[in-house]
Amino acid sequence: MSNEALSQLSTELGAAPPDGFAKLTESQLALLADALRTEREARAAGLEEAAEAALTLVPALARGPVRRILFK
């Protein structure tokens, strides 16, 4: 098992992984870290799309300033 793989997983989790994860193989840890990264990216994209859709409710002339205020 690689300390690097555990470190990457820790980065994706934003915290230290549970002790039981130390029993996983390096490839399993890498797969889990990749799945977490992919899910985070998908959620971020979904939130961005929802924010843009919500801005369509704001009058067109105010969208630019509202976007700058909300998404600095």
Short mmCIF file of N, CA and C in Angstrom, two decimals:
data_model
loop_
_atom_site.label_atom_id
_atom_site.label_comp_id
_atom_site.label_asym_id
_atom_site.label_seq_id
_atom_site.Cartn_x
_atom_site.Cartn_y
_atom_site.Cartn_z
N MET A 1 0.84 -1.18 0.00
CA MET A 1 0.00 0.00 0.00
C MET A 1 0.88 1.23 0.00
N SER A 2 0.47 2.25 -0.71
CA SER A 2 1.25 3.45 -0.89
C SER A 2 0.75 4.59 0.01
N ASN A 3 1.72 5.26 0.62
CA ASN A 3 1.35 6.45 1.39
C ASN A 3 0.84 7.54 0.45
N GLU A 4 1.36 7.54 -0.78
CA GLU A 4 0.92 8.53 -1.77
C GLU A 4 -0.56 8.33 -2.09
N ALA A 5 -0.99 7.09 -2.26
CA ALA A 5 -2.39 6.80 -2.56
C ALA A 5 -3.28 7.24 -1.40
N LEU A 6 -2.86 6.98 -0.18
CA LEU A 6 -3.63 7.43 0.98
C LEU A 6 -3.66 8.95 1.06
N SER A 7 -2.57 9.58 0.69
CA SER A 7 -2.50 11.04 0.70
C SER A 7 -3.46 11.63 -0.32
N GLN A 8 -3.50 11.03 -1.51
CA GLN A 8 -4.43 11.51 -2.55
C GLN A 8 -5.87 11.34 -2.10
N LEU A 9 -6.17 10.21 -1.48
CA LEU A 9 -7.52 9.97 -0.98
C LEU A 9 -7.85 10.98 0.11
N SER A 10 -6.91 11.24 0.98
CA SER A 10 -7.11 12.22 2.05
C SER A 10 -7.42 13.60 1.47
N THR A 11 -6.72 13.95 0.41
CA THR A 11 -6.96 15.23 -0.25
C THR A 11 -8.37 15.29 -0.81
N GLU A 12 -8.81 14.23 -1.44
CA GLU A 12 -10.16 14.20 -2.01
C GLU A 12 -11.24 14.21 -0.93
N LEU A 13 -10.98 13.55 0.19
CA LEU A 13 -11.95 13.52 1.27
C LEU A 13 -11.99 14.83 2.05
N GLY A 14 -10.87 15.54 2.04
CA GLY A 14 -10.77 16.75 2.83
C GLY A 14 -10.49 16.46 4.29
N ALA A 15 -10.16 15.23 4.59
CA ALA A 15 -9.85 14.79 5.95
C ALA A 15 -9.09 13.47 5.85
N ALA A 16 -8.58 13.03 6.97
CA ALA A 16 -7.88 11.74 6.99
C ALA A 16 -8.90 10.62 6.76
N PRO A 17 -8.55 9.65 5.91
CA PRO A 17 -9.47 8.54 5.68
C PRO A 17 -9.57 7.66 6.93
N PRO A 18 -10.67 6.94 7.08
CA PRO A 18 -10.81 6.03 8.21
C PRO A 18 -9.68 5.00 8.22
N ASP A 19 -9.34 4.51 9.39
CA ASP A 19 -8.23 3.56 9.55
C ASP A 19 -8.40 2.32 8.68
N GLY A 20 -9.61 1.86 8.48
CA GLY A 20 -9.87 0.67 7.68
C GLY A 20 -9.43 0.80 6.24
N PHE A 21 -9.30 2.02 5.74
CA PHE A 21 -8.89 2.23 4.36
C PHE A 21 -7.45 1.81 4.14
N ALA A 22 -6.68 1.72 5.20
CA ALA A 22 -5.28 1.31 5.09
C ALA A 22 -5.17 -0.14 4.60
N LYS A 23 -6.24 -0.89 4.71
CA LYS A 23 -6.25 -2.29 4.27
C LYS A 23 -6.48 -2.42 2.77
N LEU A 24 -6.90 -1.33 2.11
CA LEU A 24 -7.16 -1.37 0.68
C LEU A 24 -5.85 -1.36 -0.10
N THR A 25 -5.91 -1.93 -1.29
CA THR A 25 -4.73 -1.91 -2.15
C THR A 25 -4.56 -0.53 -2.76
N GLU A 26 -3.38 -0.30 -3.33
CA GLU A 26 -3.10 1.00 -3.95
C GLU A 26 -4.08 1.28 -5.09
N SER A 27 -4.39 0.28 -5.88
CA SER A 27 -5.31 0.49 -7.00
C SER A 27 -6.73 0.77 -6.50
N GLN A 28 -7.13 0.15 -5.41
CA GLN A 28 -8.45 0.42 -4.84
C GLN A 28 -8.53 1.85 -4.30
N LEU A 29 -7.46 2.28 -3.64
CA LEU A 29 -7.42 3.65 -3.13
C LEU A 29 -7.46 4.66 -4.26
N ALA A 30 -6.71 4.38 -5.33
CA ALA A 30 -6.69 5.27 -6.49
C ALA A 30 -8.07 5.33 -7.15
N LEU A 31 -8.73 4.18 -7.26
CA LEU A 31 -10.07 4.13 -7.84
C LEU A 31 -11.05 4.94 -7.01
N LEU A 32 -10.98 4.80 -5.70
CA LEU A 32 -11.85 5.54 -4.81
C LEU A 32 -11.59 7.05 -4.90
N ALA A 33 -10.33 7.45 -4.90
CA ALA A 33 -9.98 8.87 -5.02
C ALA A 33 -10.49 9.43 -6.35
N ASP A 34 -10.34 8.67 -7.42
CA ASP A 34 -10.81 9.10 -8.73
C ASP A 34 -12.33 9.25 -8.75
N ALA A 35 -13.03 8.31 -8.13
CA ALA A 35 -14.50 8.38 -8.08
C ALA A 35 -14.95 9.60 -7.29
N LEU A 36 -14.28 9.90 -6.20
CA LEU A 36 -14.63 11.08 -5.41
C LEU A 36 -14.38 12.36 -6.20
N ARG A 37 -13.26 12.42 -6.91
CA ARG A 37 -12.93 13.60 -7.71
C ARG A 37 -13.97 13.79 -8.81
N THR A 38 -14.33 12.71 -9.49
CA THR A 38 -15.32 12.78 -10.56
C THR A 38 -16.66 13.25 -10.04
N GLU A 39 -17.08 12.73 -8.89
CA GLU A 39 -18.36 13.14 -8.30
C GLU A 39 -18.33 14.61 -7.90
N ARG A 40 -17.24 15.07 -7.33
CA ARG A 40 -17.13 16.47 -6.94
C ARG A 40 -17.23 17.37 -8.16
N GLU A 41 -16.56 16.99 -9.25
CA GLU A 41 -16.61 17.78 -10.49
C GLU A 41 -18.02 17.81 -11.06
N ALA A 42 -18.71 16.66 -11.01
CA ALA A 42 -20.08 16.60 -11.53
C ALA A 42 -21.01 17.50 -10.71
N ARG A 43 -20.85 17.47 -9.40
CA ARG A 43 -21.68 18.33 -8.55
C ARG A 43 -21.40 19.79 -8.81
N ALA A 44 -20.14 20.15 -8.97
CA ALA A 44 -19.78 21.54 -9.23
C ALA A 44 -20.39 22.00 -10.55
N ALA A 45 -20.35 21.15 -11.55
CA ALA A 45 -20.93 21.49 -12.85
C ALA A 45 -22.44 21.65 -12.72
N GLY A 46 -23.07 20.78 -11.96
CA GLY A 46 -24.51 20.87 -11.74
C GLY A 46 -24.90 22.14 -11.01
N LEU A 47 -24.12 22.52 -10.02
CA LEU A 47 -24.39 23.76 -9.29
C LEU A 47 -24.22 24.98 -10.18
N GLU A 48 -23.21 24.93 -11.03
CA GLU A 48 -22.98 26.05 -11.95
C GLU A 48 -24.15 26.18 -12.93
N GLU A 49 -24.63 25.07 -13.44
CA GLU A 49 -25.77 25.09 -14.36
C GLU A 49 -27.02 25.61 -13.66
N ALA A 50 -27.24 25.21 -12.42
CA ALA A 50 -28.40 25.67 -11.66
C ALA A 50 -28.32 27.17 -11.40
N ALA A 51 -27.12 27.66 -11.09
CA ALA A 51 -26.95 29.09 -10.84
C ALA A 51 -27.23 29.89 -12.11
N GLU A 52 -26.73 29.40 -13.23
CA GLU A 52 -26.98 30.09 -14.50
C GLU A 52 -28.47 30.07 -14.84
N ALA A 53 -29.13 28.96 -14.58
CA ALA A 53 -30.57 28.88 -14.84
C ALA A 53 -31.34 29.84 -13.94
N ALA A 54 -30.90 29.97 -12.69
CA ALA A 54 -31.56 30.89 -11.76
C ALA A 54 -31.38 32.33 -12.21
N LEU A 55 -30.24 32.64 -12.81
CA LEU A 55 -30.00 34.00 -13.27
C LEU A 55 -30.93 34.41 -14.41
N THR A 56 -31.54 33.45 -15.07
CA THR A 56 -32.48 33.81 -16.14
C THR A 56 -33.73 34.48 -15.56
N LEU A 57 -33.94 34.33 -14.25
CA LEU A 57 -35.08 34.99 -13.60
C LEU A 57 -34.79 36.46 -13.31
N VAL A 58 -33.52 36.84 -13.37
CA VAL A 58 -33.10 38.22 -13.13
C VAL A 58 -33.18 38.96 -14.46
N PRO A 59 -33.71 40.20 -14.44
CA PRO A 59 -33.78 40.97 -15.69
C PRO A 59 -32.40 41.04 -16.36
N ALA A 60 -32.40 41.00 -17.68
CA ALA A 60 -31.17 40.90 -18.47
C ALA A 60 -30.15 41.99 -18.13
N LEU A 61 -30.58 43.21 -17.93
CA LEU A 61 -29.66 44.30 -17.64
C LEU A 61 -28.98 44.14 -16.28
N ALA A 62 -29.61 43.43 -15.37
CA ALA A 62 -29.05 43.28 -14.02
C ALA A 62 -28.22 42.00 -13.86
N ARG A 63 -28.25 41.11 -14.84
CA ARG A 63 -27.57 39.82 -14.70
C ARG A 63 -26.07 39.95 -14.47
N GLY A 64 -25.40 40.81 -15.22
CA GLY A 64 -23.95 40.97 -15.06
C GLY A 64 -23.58 41.39 -13.64
N PRO A 65 -24.18 42.50 -13.14
CA PRO A 65 -23.86 42.90 -11.77
C PRO A 65 -24.25 41.85 -10.72
N VAL A 66 -25.38 41.21 -10.90
CA VAL A 66 -25.81 40.17 -9.95
C VAL A 66 -24.83 39.01 -9.98
N ARG A 67 -24.40 38.61 -11.15
CA ARG A 67 -23.44 37.51 -11.29
C ARG A 67 -22.13 37.87 -10.58
N ARG A 68 -21.66 39.11 -10.78
CA ARG A 68 -20.40 39.55 -10.12
C ARG A 68 -20.55 39.56 -8.59
N ILE A 69 -21.69 40.00 -8.11
CA ILE A 69 -21.92 40.06 -6.66
C ILE A 69 -21.99 38.65 -6.05
N LEU A 70 -22.71 37.76 -6.70
CA LEU A 70 -22.92 36.42 -6.15
C LEU A 70 -21.74 35.49 -6.35
N PHE A 71 -20.98 35.66 -7.43
CA PHE A 71 -19.95 34.68 -7.78
C PHE A 71 -18.57 35.31 -7.86
N LYS A 72 -18.24 36.12 -6.89
CA LYS A 72 -16.91 36.77 -6.86
C LYS A 72 -15.80 35.78 -6.96
#
